[in-house]
């Protein structure tokens, strides 16, 4: 009788495990994904054993109701004990297997900061209807962003910074109506910013620096009401700076340095809510607008390495705060105003202009 009870208990446990564990198809997809990667130092895949991939598989989480794999979170830089014990960050080689696309309930995919993962972003990734987060920062991925990326209607985070991606930003990108965080920094992406970028109505951060993006800044971007951080630095962007950027409600950081922008500095940028403004290393010309006042609060204004002329605006002395100001390498002329913020700035802020004088430079 005792033997019968034991056998019955084992059968019940097996049935419960089968019901509560992940489906064999999900487990098979994960093992195929693992087979395409090699992680020699930390042993993060050592826990990927047994039939239930929802239980104690490192970096894998499942939906509590359906028991389908919902999240994969594998970061090569982490405070997890497995990294602390090894006294090192992660390093992984191989590629992201298209088998990952068989996890059809996947909501979040993070394979970040492994430094050695190569290959392309699987094109089938755009067939995952529930995907909200795609974070592949810090690898060696190449190829292009999938052309039909716009199919991921639920996507809120797209981070592929610090890879070797090339090609253009797909026009379908502007269909990502729920996208909040876009990070394409430090790749080899070329071509223009899509003209309908303003359709990304939920976007709060757009980080595109360190690429080969060309063409003008689309005026439509001014419609992105929630945009707080726009970084287009270190590209080949040309044309004029749209004045409407200075009318955006919550834009606080605007980095346009190291491009080929021309024309004058829009007055709106200096009377806006922008507190971190970097327009250096372009071909901007004309006078610096004399429009500062009590509401002017800048942690950074960098206008260096341009073709600006005329005097330093006297109204800068009326600003409530200016932390860092750099006007070097222009064609400015005249006396440097006295008082704040000029009394705490170094000579390097004013060097290499045509004829500036006064403290901290030579006397007039």
PDB file of C-alpha atoms in Angstrom, residues 124-274:
ATOM      1  CA  UNK A 124      11.812  37.502 -36.976  1.00  0.00           C
ATOM      2  CA  UNK A 125      11.995  39.567 -33.764  1.00  0.00           C
ATOM      3  CA  UNK A 126       9.322  41.798 -35.305  1.00  0.00           C
ATOM      4  CA  UNK A 127       6.855  38.888 -35.162  1.00  0.00           C
ATOM      5  CA  UNK A 128       6.711  38.963 -31.346  1.00  0.00           C
ATOM      6  CA  UNK A 129       3.397  40.768 -30.751  1.00  0.00           C
ATOM      7  CA  UNK A 130       3.819  41.274 -26.990  1.00  0.00           C
ATOM      8  CA  UNK A 131       7.392  42.608 -26.994  1.00  0.00           C
ATOM      9  CA  UNK A 132       7.686  45.802 -24.936  1.00  0.00           C
ATOM     10  CA  UNK A 133      11.431  46.002 -24.220  1.00  0.00           C
ATOM     11  CA  UNK A 134      14.269  45.191 -26.622  1.00  0.00           C
ATOM     12  CA  UNK A 135      17.640  45.992 -25.021  1.00  0.00           C
ATOM     13  CA  UNK A 136      20.730  44.788 -26.909  1.00  0.00           C
ATOM     14  CA  UNK A 137      23.208  47.489 -25.832  1.00  0.00           C
ATOM     15  CA  UNK A 138      26.924  46.808 -25.655  1.00  0.00           C
ATOM     16  CA  UNK A 139      27.539  43.929 -28.049  1.00  0.00           C
ATOM     17  CA  UNK A 140      29.032  43.657 -31.553  1.00  0.00           C
ATOM     18  CA  UNK A 141      25.816  43.277 -33.498  1.00  0.00           C
ATOM     19  CA  UNK A 142      26.011  44.237 -37.169  1.00  0.00           C
ATOM     20  CA  UNK A 143      23.631  44.466 -40.091  1.00  0.00           C
ATOM     21  CA  UNK A 144      20.574  46.690 -40.197  1.00  0.00           C
ATOM     22  CA  UNK A 145      17.640  47.379 -37.920  1.00  0.00           C
ATOM     23  CA  UNK A 146      14.806  45.107 -39.175  1.00  0.00           C
ATOM     24  CA  UNK A 147      12.862  47.029 -41.816  1.00  0.00           C
ATOM     25  CA  UNK A 148       9.470  46.148 -40.355  1.00  0.00           C
ATOM     26  CA  UNK A 149      10.367  47.078 -36.769  1.00  0.00           C
ATOM     27  CA  UNK A 150       7.169  49.155 -36.770  1.00  0.00           C
ATOM     28  CA  UNK A 151       5.132  45.961 -36.320  1.00  0.00           C
ATOM     29  CA  UNK A 152       6.078  45.940 -32.616  1.00  0.00           C
ATOM     30  CA  UNK A 153       3.138  48.105 -31.592  1.00  0.00           C
ATOM     31  CA  UNK A 154       3.689  47.528 -27.858  1.00  0.00           C
ATOM     32  CA  UNK A 155       7.397  48.415 -27.869  1.00  0.00           C
ATOM     33  CA  UNK A 156       8.332  51.046 -25.256  1.00  0.00           C
ATOM     34  CA  UNK A 157      12.147  50.622 -25.125  1.00  0.00           C
ATOM     35  CA  UNK A 158      14.476  50.086 -28.099  1.00  0.00           C
ATOM     36  CA  UNK A 159      18.133  50.168 -27.046  1.00  0.00           C
ATOM     37  CA  UNK A 160      20.828  48.981 -29.444  1.00  0.00           C
ATOM     38  CA  UNK A 161      23.577  51.444 -28.445  1.00  0.00           C
ATOM     39  CA  UNK A 162      27.261  50.532 -28.636  1.00  0.00           C
ATOM     40  CA  UNK A 163      27.076  47.993 -31.438  1.00  0.00           C
ATOM     41  CA  UNK A 164      28.108  48.021 -35.122  1.00  0.00           C
ATOM     42  CA  UNK A 165      24.709  48.404 -36.757  1.00  0.00           C
ATOM     43  CA  UNK A 166      24.568  50.066 -40.159  1.00  0.00           C
ATOM     44  CA  UNK A 167      21.986  51.091 -42.721  1.00  0.00           C
ATOM     45  CA  UNK A 168      19.185  53.587 -42.291  1.00  0.00           C
ATOM     46  CA  UNK A 169      16.593  54.144 -39.613  1.00  0.00           C
ATOM     47  CA  UNK A 170      13.613  52.283 -41.104  1.00  0.00           C
ATOM     48  CA  UNK A 171      10.653  54.444 -42.071  1.00  0.00           C
ATOM     49  CA  UNK A 172       8.400  51.992 -40.204  1.00  0.00           C
ATOM     50  CA  UNK A 173      10.022  53.189 -36.990  1.00  0.00           C
ATOM     51  CA  UNK A 174       7.561  56.050 -36.859  1.00  0.00           C
ATOM     52  CA  UNK A 175       4.735  53.522 -36.320  1.00  0.00           C
ATOM     53  CA  UNK A 176       6.054  52.720 -32.822  1.00  0.00           C
ATOM     54  CA  UNK A 177       3.395  54.862 -31.166  1.00  0.00           C
ATOM     55  CA  UNK A 178       4.195  53.567 -27.642  1.00  0.00           C
ATOM     56  CA  UNK A 179       7.972  54.013 -27.846  1.00  0.00           C
ATOM     57  CA  UNK A 180       9.332  55.998 -24.894  1.00  0.00           C
ATOM     58  CA  UNK A 181      13.087  55.346 -24.956  1.00  0.00           C
ATOM     59  CA  UNK A 182      15.128  55.207 -28.175  1.00  0.00           C
ATOM     60  CA  UNK A 183      18.894  54.655 -27.971  1.00  0.00           C
ATOM     61  CA  UNK A 184      20.903  54.179 -31.176  1.00  0.00           C
ATOM     62  CA  UNK A 185      24.164  55.716 -29.931  1.00  0.00           C
ATOM     63  CA  UNK A 186      27.573  54.670 -31.212  1.00  0.00           C
ATOM     64  CA  UNK A 187      26.738  52.602 -34.262  1.00  0.00           C
ATOM     65  CA  UNK A 188      27.263  53.147 -37.997  1.00  0.00           C
ATOM     66  CA  UNK A 189      23.718  54.178 -38.867  1.00  0.00           C
ATOM     67  CA  UNK A 190      23.454  56.518 -41.851  1.00  0.00           C
ATOM     68  CA  UNK A 191      20.822  58.324 -43.870  1.00  0.00           C
ATOM     69  CA  UNK A 192      18.250  60.819 -42.621  1.00  0.00           C
ATOM     70  CA  UNK A 193      16.016  60.868 -39.577  1.00  0.00           C
ATOM     71  CA  UNK A 194      12.564  59.836 -40.871  1.00  0.00           C
ATOM     72  CA  UNK A 195      10.528  62.925 -41.733  1.00  0.00           C
ATOM     73  CA  UNK A 196       7.568  61.593 -39.737  1.00  0.00           C
ATOM     74  CA  UNK A 197       9.589  61.221 -36.516  1.00  0.00           C
ATOM     75  CA  UNK A 198       7.006  63.475 -34.875  1.00  0.00           C
ATOM     76  CA  UNK A 199       4.570  60.555 -34.924  1.00  0.00           C
ATOM     77  CA  UNK A 200       6.520  59.038 -31.998  1.00  0.00           C
ATOM     78  CA  UNK A 201       4.178  60.844 -29.636  1.00  0.00           C
ATOM     79  CA  UNK A 202       5.191  58.997 -26.439  1.00  0.00           C
ATOM     80  CA  UNK A 203       8.952  59.428 -26.878  1.00  0.00           C
ATOM     81  CA  UNK A 204      10.777  60.979 -23.925  1.00  0.00           C
ATOM     82  CA  UNK A 205      14.422  60.196 -24.813  1.00  0.00           C
ATOM     83  CA  UNK A 206      15.925  60.101 -28.314  1.00  0.00           C
ATOM     84  CA  UNK A 207      19.656  59.319 -28.211  1.00  0.00           C
ATOM     85  CA  UNK A 208      21.196  59.041 -31.681  1.00  0.00           C
ATOM     86  CA  UNK A 209      24.739  60.340 -31.178  1.00  0.00           C
ATOM     87  CA  UNK A 210      27.881  58.816 -32.628  1.00  0.00           C
ATOM     88  CA  UNK A 211      26.530  57.670 -35.980  1.00  0.00           C
ATOM     89  CA  UNK A 212      26.647  58.921 -39.584  1.00  0.00           C
ATOM     90  CA  UNK A 213      23.114  60.300 -39.710  1.00  0.00           C
ATOM     91  CA  UNK A 214      22.732  63.038 -42.321  1.00  0.00           C
ATOM     92  CA  UNK A 215      20.120  65.462 -43.597  1.00  0.00           C
ATOM     93  CA  UNK A 216      18.142  68.026 -41.618  1.00  0.00           C
ATOM     94  CA  UNK A 217      16.465  67.817 -38.226  1.00  0.00           C
ATOM     95  CA  UNK A 218      12.818  67.081 -39.080  1.00  0.00           C
ATOM     96  CA  UNK A 219      10.522  69.896 -37.983  1.00  0.00           C
ATOM     97  CA  UNK A 220       7.977  67.228 -37.059  1.00  0.00           C
ATOM     98  CA  UNK A 221      10.102  66.337 -34.001  1.00  0.00           C
ATOM     99  CA  UNK A 222       8.827  69.507 -32.348  1.00  0.00           C
ATOM    100  CA  UNK A 223       5.436  67.786 -32.034  1.00  0.00           C
ATOM    101  CA  UNK A 224       6.790  65.187 -29.599  1.00  0.00           C
ATOM    102  CA  UNK A 225       5.270  66.767 -26.517  1.00  0.00           C
ATOM    103  CA  UNK A 226       6.972  64.449 -23.996  1.00  0.00           C
ATOM    104  CA  UNK A 227      10.504  64.667 -25.409  1.00  0.00           C
ATOM    105  CA  UNK A 228      12.893  65.686 -22.621  1.00  0.00           C
ATOM    106  CA  UNK A 229      16.281  64.530 -23.928  1.00  0.00           C
ATOM    107  CA  UNK A 230      17.401  64.868 -27.559  1.00  0.00           C
ATOM    108  CA  UNK A 231      20.977  63.924 -28.460  1.00  0.00           C
ATOM    109  CA  UNK A 232      21.935  64.110 -32.134  1.00  0.00           C
ATOM    110  CA  UNK A 233      25.613  64.897 -31.542  1.00  0.00           C
ATOM    111  CA  UNK A 234      28.540  63.488 -33.544  1.00  0.00           C
ATOM    112  CA  UNK A 235      26.679  62.897 -36.786  1.00  0.00           C
ATOM    113  CA  UNK A 236      26.555  64.611 -40.195  1.00  0.00           C
ATOM    114  CA  UNK A 237      23.329  66.524 -39.668  1.00  0.00           C
ATOM    115  CA  UNK A 238      23.040  69.662 -41.787  1.00  0.00           C
ATOM    116  CA  UNK A 239      20.679  72.558 -42.371  1.00  0.00           C
ATOM    117  CA  UNK A 240      19.400  75.013 -39.786  1.00  0.00           C
ATOM    118  CA  UNK A 241      18.222  74.377 -36.235  1.00  0.00           C
ATOM    119  CA  UNK A 242      14.396  74.418 -36.221  1.00  0.00           C
ATOM    120  CA  UNK A 243      13.318  77.301 -33.934  1.00  0.00           C
ATOM    121  CA  UNK A 244      10.358  75.208 -32.754  1.00  0.00           C
ATOM    122  CA  UNK A 245      12.754  73.025 -30.718  1.00  0.00           C
ATOM    123  CA  UNK A 246      12.870  75.897 -28.246  1.00  0.00           C
ATOM    124  CA  UNK A 247       9.094  75.806 -27.879  1.00  0.00           C
ATOM    125  CA  UNK A 248       8.901  72.183 -26.739  1.00  0.00           C
ATOM    126  CA  UNK A 249       7.248  71.893 -23.346  1.00  0.00           C
ATOM    127  CA  UNK A 250       9.640  69.597 -21.486  1.00  0.00           C
ATOM    128  CA  UNK A 251      12.831  69.512 -23.573  1.00  0.00           C
ATOM    129  CA  UNK A 252      15.625  69.895 -21.009  1.00  0.00           C
ATOM    130  CA  UNK A 253      18.720  68.556 -22.803  1.00  0.00           C
ATOM    131  CA  UNK A 254      19.609  69.360 -26.409  1.00  0.00           C
ATOM    132  CA  UNK A 255      22.937  68.098 -27.752  1.00  0.00           C
ATOM    133  CA  UNK A 256      23.599  68.987 -31.389  1.00  0.00           C
ATOM    134  CA  UNK A 257      27.385  69.258 -31.201  1.00  0.00           C
ATOM    135  CA  UNK A 258      29.766  67.912 -33.852  1.00  0.00           C
ATOM    136  CA  UNK A 259      27.490  68.208 -36.864  1.00  0.00           C
ATOM    137  CA  UNK A 260      27.296  70.477 -39.927  1.00  0.00           C
ATOM    138  CA  UNK A 261      24.524  72.818 -38.801  1.00  0.00           C
ATOM    139  CA  UNK A 262      24.404  76.305 -40.297  1.00  0.00           C
ATOM    140  CA  UNK A 263      22.496  79.538 -39.835  1.00  0.00           C
ATOM    141  CA  UNK A 264      21.924  81.484 -36.660  1.00  0.00           C
ATOM    142  CA  UNK A 265      21.098  80.337 -33.138  1.00  0.00           C
ATOM    143  CA  UNK A 266      17.307  80.451 -32.727  1.00  0.00           C
ATOM    144  CA  UNK A 267      16.303  82.890 -29.997  1.00  0.00           C
ATOM    145  CA  UNK A 268      13.790  80.336 -28.756  1.00  0.00           C
ATOM    146  CA  UNK A 269      16.563  77.986 -27.586  1.00  0.00           C
ATOM    147  CA  UNK A 270      17.858  80.595 -25.147  1.00  0.00           C
ATOM    148  CA  UNK A 271      14.450  81.495 -23.720  1.00  0.00           C
ATOM    149  CA  UNK A 272      13.196  77.927 -23.354  1.00  0.00           C
ATOM    150  CA  UNK A 273      13.180  75.306 -20.607  1.00  0.00           C
ATOM    151  CA  UNK A 274      16.371  73.788 -22.007  1.00  0.00           C
TER     152      UNK A 274
END
